[in-house]
Amino acid sequence: MCGICGFTEATERDLPVLKAMCDIMAHRGPDGEGLYIADGIALGHRRLSLIDLKGGSQPMVRRDGSPDSPLSSPEPHGAGEPAAAGEAPTLAAGDWAIVFNGEIYNYRDIAAELAAEGWQLKTSSDTEVLLTGYIAWGEAILDKVRGMFAFAIWNRAERTLFCARDFFGIKPFYYTMQNGQFIFASEIKCILEHPAYERALNREALEQYLSFQFSALPETFFAGIFKLPPAHCLTVRADGSTEMRRFWRPAYDFNDERSFNEAAADIDAAMRESVRYHNVADVEVGSFLSSGIDSSYMAACLAKENPAIKTFTVGFAEYEGERDEVSWAHDLAEQLNIANTSKHITQDEYWEALPLVQWHMDEPSADPSAVALWFVDELASDQVKAVLSGEGADEFFGGYKIYQAPLASGKLDSVPKPLLRAGSAALRKLGLRGANYLERASEEVADWYYTNANGVAFTVEERNRLLKEPTGAPAPQAVVAPAYQEAIDLGLDQATQMQYVDLFHWLVGDILLKTDKMSMAHSLESRVPFLDKRVFEVSATLPLSQRVTPEQTKVALREASTCAIPQDWAQKEKLGFPVPIVHWLRDDANYERVRTWFTGPEAEQFFNTDELMAILDDHRAGADRSRKIFIVWMFLMWYRMYFVERTAPERPHPVRARQRDRA
């Protein structure tokens, strides 16, 4: 886990620029720094060392493409002695060079395959395996790897830069092309350090953000800076031309013949194998632990591999003494006989962390749980360098209640659609419940569902009233329409279509982005065992009835988890992560806090402030407008830091934790 950056058309005079790009993401890699400039390519790396602590430094160079080619990597600069701005690159030029962010969990298997073909490896690092595998097999290496990755490989002979991002978008990869110069990095703030880029706001990104609560377009909030999509690779040539292609697509093969118990056993086998791979490291690997089955099952599987694991949990002070995340986690930790460290977040701590959360996210994020991740990552980073986290289980195995909507709507298939729409309008006019249910029953899911922001974010009509200068951006349904079309072409039912759309929008745009940015803000690697190719392949064989029923979500996964956690635990209802901002924002002090932002110069620049105040006042009067308030507020906070002040906020004091040792 680390941070990477680089650019083409480089000379040694660009060394201070490369150094500045590395420095601003030092949090991603406090264990070492590497700089490389040769033959027109600049590559930078900040290292968080987890595998081959002594031999895995980057950038890594092979002098030529022969199996016994000498390998070169920089002497690592420790956290206390980073490379100086004027220091010459420490590597001799080679035919191949790589910078890599992530982990290849099956690198030992691939190393054995390379050795069988006569390739000599000089280190025990997954970086060398990835580079050598690419030299040996080209893009076919992507079919062999299991893991999370964003990397760039320079081929001096062909003068090409090959870039790739992992299957599900676990690791970020940003890039821009400025006057024929390709610039890339793990974080946008690195690209902003390059003089070729002049920062400008992408107003369409703002418009879609109001509906999605995250940056939803391929182009980021910074005009001209893009995200490499998951499962895509990009080749950059010397003439400045680029070629992008998709190297992996989800495939589904639902198995209706396999029994429910057999399906659960297959899930359990895949999960245990994935956790075993994700435990590969030369440092200790811990785990998050919450009240949900995802982290509980995962932590229990890890405890089988390593009974001495440490687990970490946060909750909110408002719920202390009640049945909350912390109390549930303590109970399970005692049953599993594992250590658990916990913390209750106070309201003041939450507000204090907000600016840093937005700074590290690079783009505005209105997911309130990102702040909770900030604290649990900080908590874990005091004791371990890597943790397992449960992201991806909902999208793979059908965990969101909204996926039950098509099943409920199916009961009304025989009712004429116009009658359903008329009934919905009547109920809405009378202020009665059921209007949304009837409206959704009258439509296909592609007409109304775009992500989990449905119902809490702004509609097209609302954002047009809110913005002073609407761009005329398409409705959010149009943004996700290509993913729906792929799902329809695959013959997927409507609930599975929703899962598919979330896989390429909600998961990568919200869930995984905050997972990466919040963990790396604390120099912590977050590993996600559910987001494994093999685990996905098993999930893609489950018929809908083994994922979602009208009564239950994650049906087969719950049964699989009973192999590791108690039955009653496995059947617990999904709670999400309850952040108490609804009533926080009704307090006088917080009302004034937000009002200052909603009437400030940034708000005046972009929004009709009377509309903003109407939302704030409605919430104070009792309506729940908390997510809409949060969406606008986080954008304003982010914009001030990145476009007005152009500096990072001060870091708050470390968290105070409470630890319960193993029973």
PDB file of C-alpha atoms in Angstrom, residues 388-551:
ATOM      1  CA  LEU A 388      -9.494  -6.196   6.989  1.00  0.00           C
ATOM      2  CA  SER A 389     -12.724  -4.359   6.180  1.00  0.00           C
ATOM      3  CA  GLY A 390     -16.097  -5.666   5.025  1.00  0.00           C
ATOM      4  CA  GLU A 391     -16.824  -3.534   1.953  1.00  0.00           C
ATOM      5  CA  GLY A 392     -18.396  -5.269  -1.038  1.00  0.00           C
ATOM      6  CA  ALA A 393     -20.544  -7.846   0.728  1.00  0.00           C
ATOM      7  CA  ASP A 394     -23.756  -5.893   0.152  1.00  0.00           C
ATOM      8  CA  GLU A 395     -23.139  -5.386  -3.560  1.00  0.00           C
ATOM      9  CA  PHE A 396     -22.052  -9.007  -4.127  1.00  0.00           C
ATOM     10  CA  PHE A 397     -24.588 -10.822  -1.973  1.00  0.00           C
ATOM     11  CA  GLY A 398     -27.634  -8.523  -1.965  1.00  0.00           C
ATOM     12  CA  GLY A 399     -27.359  -6.682   1.332  1.00  0.00           C
ATOM     13  CA  TYR A 400     -29.319  -3.474   0.809  1.00  0.00           C
ATOM     14  CA  LYS A 401     -33.021  -3.458   1.644  1.00  0.00           C
ATOM     15  CA  ILE A 402     -33.688  -1.397  -1.464  1.00  0.00           C
ATOM     16  CA  TYR A 403     -32.948  -4.556  -3.476  1.00  0.00           C
ATOM     17  CA  GLN A 404     -36.205  -5.976  -2.113  1.00  0.00           C
ATOM     18  CA  ALA A 405     -38.227  -3.246  -3.867  1.00  0.00           C
ATOM     19  CA  PRO A 406     -38.640  -5.096  -7.208  1.00  0.00           C
ATOM     20  CA  LEU A 407     -39.880  -8.156  -5.320  1.00  0.00           C
ATOM     21  CA  ALA A 408     -42.503  -6.103  -3.507  1.00  0.00           C
ATOM     22  CA  SER A 409     -43.493  -4.253  -6.669  1.00  0.00           C
ATOM     23  CA  GLY A 410     -43.941  -7.551  -8.473  1.00  0.00           C
ATOM     24  CA  LYS A 411     -47.124  -8.132  -6.505  1.00  0.00           C
ATOM     25  CA  LEU A 412     -48.714  -5.318  -8.532  1.00  0.00           C
ATOM     26  CA  ASP A 413     -47.630  -6.502 -11.982  1.00  0.00           C
ATOM     27  CA  SER A 414     -51.254  -7.130 -12.993  1.00  0.00           C
ATOM     28  CA  VAL A 415     -52.370  -3.571 -12.133  1.00  0.00           C
ATOM     29  CA  PRO A 416     -52.300  -1.150 -15.102  1.00  0.00           C
ATOM     30  CA  LYS A 417     -49.351   1.261 -14.901  1.00  0.00           C
ATOM     31  CA  PRO A 418     -51.460   4.426 -15.383  1.00  0.00           C
ATOM     32  CA  LEU A 419     -53.644   3.390 -12.452  1.00  0.00           C
ATOM     33  CA  LEU A 420     -50.576   2.903 -10.264  1.00  0.00           C
ATOM     34  CA  ARG A 421     -49.258   6.345 -11.214  1.00  0.00           C
ATOM     35  CA  ALA A 422     -52.620   7.942 -10.479  1.00  0.00           C
ATOM     36  CA  GLY A 423     -52.763   6.229  -7.107  1.00  0.00           C
ATOM     37  CA  SER A 424     -49.263   7.402  -6.299  1.00  0.00           C
ATOM     38  CA  ALA A 425     -50.124  11.004  -7.163  1.00  0.00           C
ATOM     39  CA  ALA A 426     -53.259  10.871  -5.015  1.00  0.00           C
ATOM     40  CA  LEU A 427     -51.420   9.502  -1.991  1.00  0.00           C
ATOM     41  CA  ARG A 428     -48.657  12.080  -2.364  1.00  0.00           C
ATOM     42  CA  LYS A 429     -51.198  14.903  -2.585  1.00  0.00           C
ATOM     43  CA  LEU A 430     -52.898  13.680   0.588  1.00  0.00           C
ATOM     44  CA  GLY A 431     -49.557  13.239   2.350  1.00  0.00           C
ATOM     45  CA  LEU A 432     -50.202   9.541   2.910  1.00  0.00           C
ATOM     46  CA  ARG A 433     -47.667   6.705   2.901  1.00  0.00           C
ATOM     47  CA  GLY A 434     -47.353   4.375  -0.074  1.00  0.00           C
ATOM     48  CA  ALA A 435     -46.860   6.937  -2.847  1.00  0.00           C
ATOM     49  CA  ASN A 436     -43.280   5.842  -3.556  1.00  0.00           C
ATOM     50  CA  TYR A 437     -44.287   2.185  -3.502  1.00  0.00           C
ATOM     51  CA  LEU A 438     -46.963   2.701  -6.153  1.00  0.00           C
ATOM     52  CA  GLU A 439     -44.744   4.936  -8.252  1.00  0.00           C
ATOM     53  CA  ARG A 440     -41.910   2.423  -8.288  1.00  0.00           C
ATOM     54  CA  ALA A 441     -44.334  -0.393  -9.151  1.00  0.00           C
ATOM     55  CA  SER A 442     -45.349   1.613 -12.233  1.00  0.00           C
ATOM     56  CA  GLU A 443     -41.773   1.850 -13.532  1.00  0.00           C
ATOM     57  CA  GLU A 444     -38.745  -0.234 -14.352  1.00  0.00           C
ATOM     58  CA  VAL A 445     -35.951   0.041 -11.762  1.00  0.00           C
ATOM     59  CA  ALA A 446     -33.770   1.837 -14.323  1.00  0.00           C
ATOM     60  CA  ASP A 447     -36.347   4.640 -14.324  1.00  0.00           C
ATOM     61  CA  TRP A 448     -35.982   5.466 -10.651  1.00  0.00           C
ATOM     62  CA  TYR A 449     -33.000   3.729  -8.993  1.00  0.00           C
ATOM     63  CA  TYR A 450     -29.532   5.137  -9.586  1.00  0.00           C
ATOM     64  CA  THR A 451     -27.706   4.586  -6.251  1.00  0.00           C
ATOM     65  CA  ASN A 452     -28.279   4.431  -2.524  1.00  0.00           C
ATOM     66  CA  ALA A 453     -28.574   8.237  -2.603  1.00  0.00           C
ATOM     67  CA  ASN A 454     -32.138   7.804  -3.909  1.00  0.00           C
ATOM     68  CA  GLY A 455     -34.552   9.620  -1.646  1.00  0.00           C
ATOM     69  CA  VAL A 456     -31.929  11.433   0.442  1.00  0.00           C
ATOM     70  CA  ALA A 457     -30.172  13.522  -2.221  1.00  0.00           C
ATOM     71  CA  PHE A 458     -31.532  16.210  -4.564  1.00  0.00           C
ATOM     72  CA  THR A 459     -33.829  15.496  -7.496  1.00  0.00           C
ATOM     73  CA  VAL A 460     -33.173  17.158 -10.841  1.00  0.00           C
ATOM     74  CA  GLU A 461     -35.926  19.675 -10.116  1.00  0.00           C
ATOM     75  CA  GLU A 462     -34.497  20.456  -6.673  1.00  0.00           C
ATOM     76  CA  ARG A 463     -30.943  20.937  -7.891  1.00  0.00           C
ATOM     77  CA  ASN A 464     -32.149  23.224 -10.698  1.00  0.00           C
ATOM     78  CA  ARG A 465     -33.840  25.441  -8.105  1.00  0.00           C
ATOM     79  CA  LEU A 466     -30.814  25.317  -5.859  1.00  0.00           C
ATOM     80  CA  LEU A 467     -28.071  26.193  -8.358  1.00  0.00           C
ATOM     81  CA  LYS A 468     -27.607  29.719  -9.637  1.00  0.00           C
ATOM     82  CA  GLU A 469     -26.269  28.447 -12.957  1.00  0.00           C
ATOM     83  CA  PRO A 470     -27.496  24.909 -13.725  1.00  0.00           C
ATOM     84  CA  THR A 471     -25.460  23.279 -16.483  1.00  0.00           C
ATOM     85  CA  GLY A 472     -28.377  21.315 -17.896  1.00  0.00           C
ATOM     86  CA  ALA A 473     -26.642  18.096 -16.835  1.00  0.00           C
ATOM     87  CA  PRO A 474     -28.615  14.923 -17.565  1.00  0.00           C
ATOM     88  CA  ALA A 475     -30.661  13.208 -14.881  1.00  0.00           C
ATOM     89  CA  PRO A 476     -28.760  10.749 -12.670  1.00  0.00           C
ATOM     90  CA  GLN A 477     -30.625   7.892 -14.361  1.00  0.00           C
ATOM     91  CA  ALA A 478     -28.819   8.825 -17.586  1.00  0.00           C
ATOM     92  CA  VAL A 479     -25.447   8.617 -15.853  1.00  0.00           C
ATOM     93  CA  VAL A 480     -26.035   5.006 -14.794  1.00  0.00           C
ATOM     94  CA  ALA A 481     -27.924   3.997 -17.960  1.00  0.00           C
ATOM     95  CA  PRO A 482     -24.880   2.304 -19.608  1.00  0.00           C
ATOM     96  CA  ALA A 483     -24.465   0.027 -16.572  1.00  0.00           C
ATOM     97  CA  TYR A 484     -28.179  -0.837 -16.692  1.00  0.00           C
ATOM     98  CA  GLN A 485     -27.879  -1.656 -20.375  1.00  0.00           C
ATOM     99  CA  GLU A 486     -24.973  -4.004 -19.680  1.00  0.00           C
ATOM    100  CA  ALA A 487     -27.015  -5.701 -16.957  1.00  0.00           C
ATOM    101  CA  ILE A 488     -30.034  -6.030 -19.246  1.00  0.00           C
ATOM    102  CA  ASP A 489     -27.825  -7.453 -22.006  1.00  0.00           C
ATOM    103  CA  LEU A 490     -26.622 -10.049 -19.485  1.00  0.00           C
ATOM    104  CA  GLY A 491     -30.249 -11.032 -18.870  1.00  0.00           C
ATOM    105  CA  LEU A 492     -30.225 -10.031 -15.201  1.00  0.00           C
ATOM    106  CA  ASP A 493     -33.441  -9.627 -13.207  1.00  0.00           C
ATOM    107  CA  GLN A 494     -34.319  -6.189 -11.847  1.00  0.00           C
ATOM    108  CA  ALA A 495     -32.890  -6.700  -8.354  1.00  0.00           C
ATOM    109  CA  THR A 496     -29.626  -7.977  -9.795  1.00  0.00           C
ATOM    110  CA  GLN A 497     -29.581  -5.018 -12.184  1.00  0.00           C
ATOM    111  CA  MET A 498     -29.574  -2.781  -9.106  1.00  0.00           C
ATOM    112  CA  GLN A 499     -26.648  -4.717  -7.656  1.00  0.00           C
ATOM    113  CA  TYR A 500     -24.782  -4.386 -10.955  1.00  0.00           C
ATOM    114  CA  VAL A 501     -25.299  -0.627 -11.082  1.00  0.00           C
ATOM    115  CA  ASP A 502     -24.138  -0.272  -7.483  1.00  0.00           C
ATOM    116  CA  LEU A 503     -21.048  -2.318  -8.281  1.00  0.00           C
ATOM    117  CA  PHE A 504     -19.839   0.324 -10.742  1.00  0.00           C
ATOM    118  CA  HIS A 505     -21.235   3.476  -9.144  1.00  0.00           C
ATOM    119  CA  TRP A 506     -22.074   3.393  -5.437  1.00  0.00           C
ATOM    120  CA  LEU A 507     -19.359   0.897  -4.487  1.00  0.00           C
ATOM    121  CA  VAL A 508     -16.499   2.506  -6.380  1.00  0.00           C
ATOM    122  CA  GLY A 509     -17.658   6.130  -6.133  1.00  0.00           C
ATOM    123  CA  ASP A 510     -18.587   6.233  -2.458  1.00  0.00           C
ATOM    124  CA  ILE A 511     -17.760   3.115  -0.450  1.00  0.00           C
ATOM    125  CA  LEU A 512     -14.303   2.252  -1.763  1.00  0.00           C
ATOM    126  CA  LEU A 513     -13.142   5.821  -2.178  1.00  0.00           C
ATOM    127  CA  LYS A 514     -13.735   6.673   1.468  1.00  0.00           C
ATOM    128  CA  THR A 515     -12.203   3.309   2.450  1.00  0.00           C
ATOM    129  CA  ASP A 516      -8.975   4.118   0.630  1.00  0.00           C
ATOM    130  CA  LYS A 517      -8.717   7.815   1.498  1.00  0.00           C
ATOM    131  CA  MET A 518      -9.577   7.531   5.185  1.00  0.00           C
ATOM    132  CA  SER A 519      -7.221   4.601   5.812  1.00  0.00           C
ATOM    133  CA  MET A 520      -4.343   6.130   3.888  1.00  0.00           C
ATOM    134  CA  ALA A 521      -4.822   9.430   5.739  1.00  0.00           C
ATOM    135  CA  HIS A 522      -3.576   7.457   8.739  1.00  0.00           C
ATOM    136  CA  SER A 523      -0.912   5.437   6.880  1.00  0.00           C
ATOM    137  CA  LEU A 524      -3.024   2.304   7.249  1.00  0.00           C
ATOM    138  CA  GLU A 525      -3.731  -0.338   4.620  1.00  0.00           C
ATOM    139  CA  SER A 526      -7.384  -1.352   4.373  1.00  0.00           C
ATOM    140  CA  ARG A 527      -7.892  -4.777   2.779  1.00  0.00           C
ATOM    141  CA  VAL A 528     -11.296  -5.934   1.548  1.00  0.00           C
ATOM    142  CA  PRO A 529     -11.588  -9.758   1.356  1.00  0.00           C
ATOM    143  CA  PHE A 530     -15.148  -9.709  -0.008  1.00  0.00           C
ATOM    144  CA  LEU A 531     -13.859  -7.874  -3.091  1.00  0.00           C
ATOM    145  CA  ASP A 532     -11.944 -10.841  -4.397  1.00  0.00           C
ATOM    146  CA  LYS A 533     -12.351 -12.335  -7.867  1.00  0.00           C
ATOM    147  CA  ARG A 534     -13.036 -15.790  -6.509  1.00  0.00           C
ATOM    148  CA  VAL A 535     -15.600 -14.520  -3.987  1.00  0.00           C
ATOM    149  CA  PHE A 536     -17.351 -12.618  -6.769  1.00  0.00           C
ATOM    150  CA  GLU A 537     -17.411 -15.704  -8.980  1.00  0.00           C
ATOM    151  CA  VAL A 538     -19.221 -17.622  -6.243  1.00  0.00           C
ATOM    152  CA  SER A 539     -21.667 -14.755  -5.609  1.00  0.00           C
ATOM    153  CA  ALA A 540     -22.399 -14.621  -9.339  1.00  0.00           C
ATOM    154  CA  THR A 541     -23.689 -18.205  -9.246  1.00  0.00           C
ATOM    155  CA  LEU A 542     -26.326 -17.488  -6.595  1.00  0.00           C
ATOM    156  CA  PRO A 543     -29.899 -17.250  -7.915  1.00  0.00           C
ATOM    157  CA  LEU A 544     -31.877 -14.282  -6.625  1.00  0.00           C
ATOM    158  CA  SER A 545     -33.673 -16.396  -4.011  1.00  0.00           C
ATOM    159  CA  GLN A 546     -30.322 -17.099  -2.354  1.00  0.00           C
ATOM    160  CA  ARG A 547     -29.461 -13.415  -2.224  1.00  0.00           C
ATOM    161  CA  VAL A 548     -32.653 -11.433  -1.640  1.00  0.00           C
ATOM    162  CA  THR A 549     -36.171 -12.451  -0.630  1.00  0.00           C
ATOM    163  CA  PRO A 550     -39.106 -10.261   0.436  1.00  0.00           C
ATOM    164  CA  GLU A 551     -38.253 -11.130   4.034  1.00  0.00           C
TER     165      GLU A 551
END
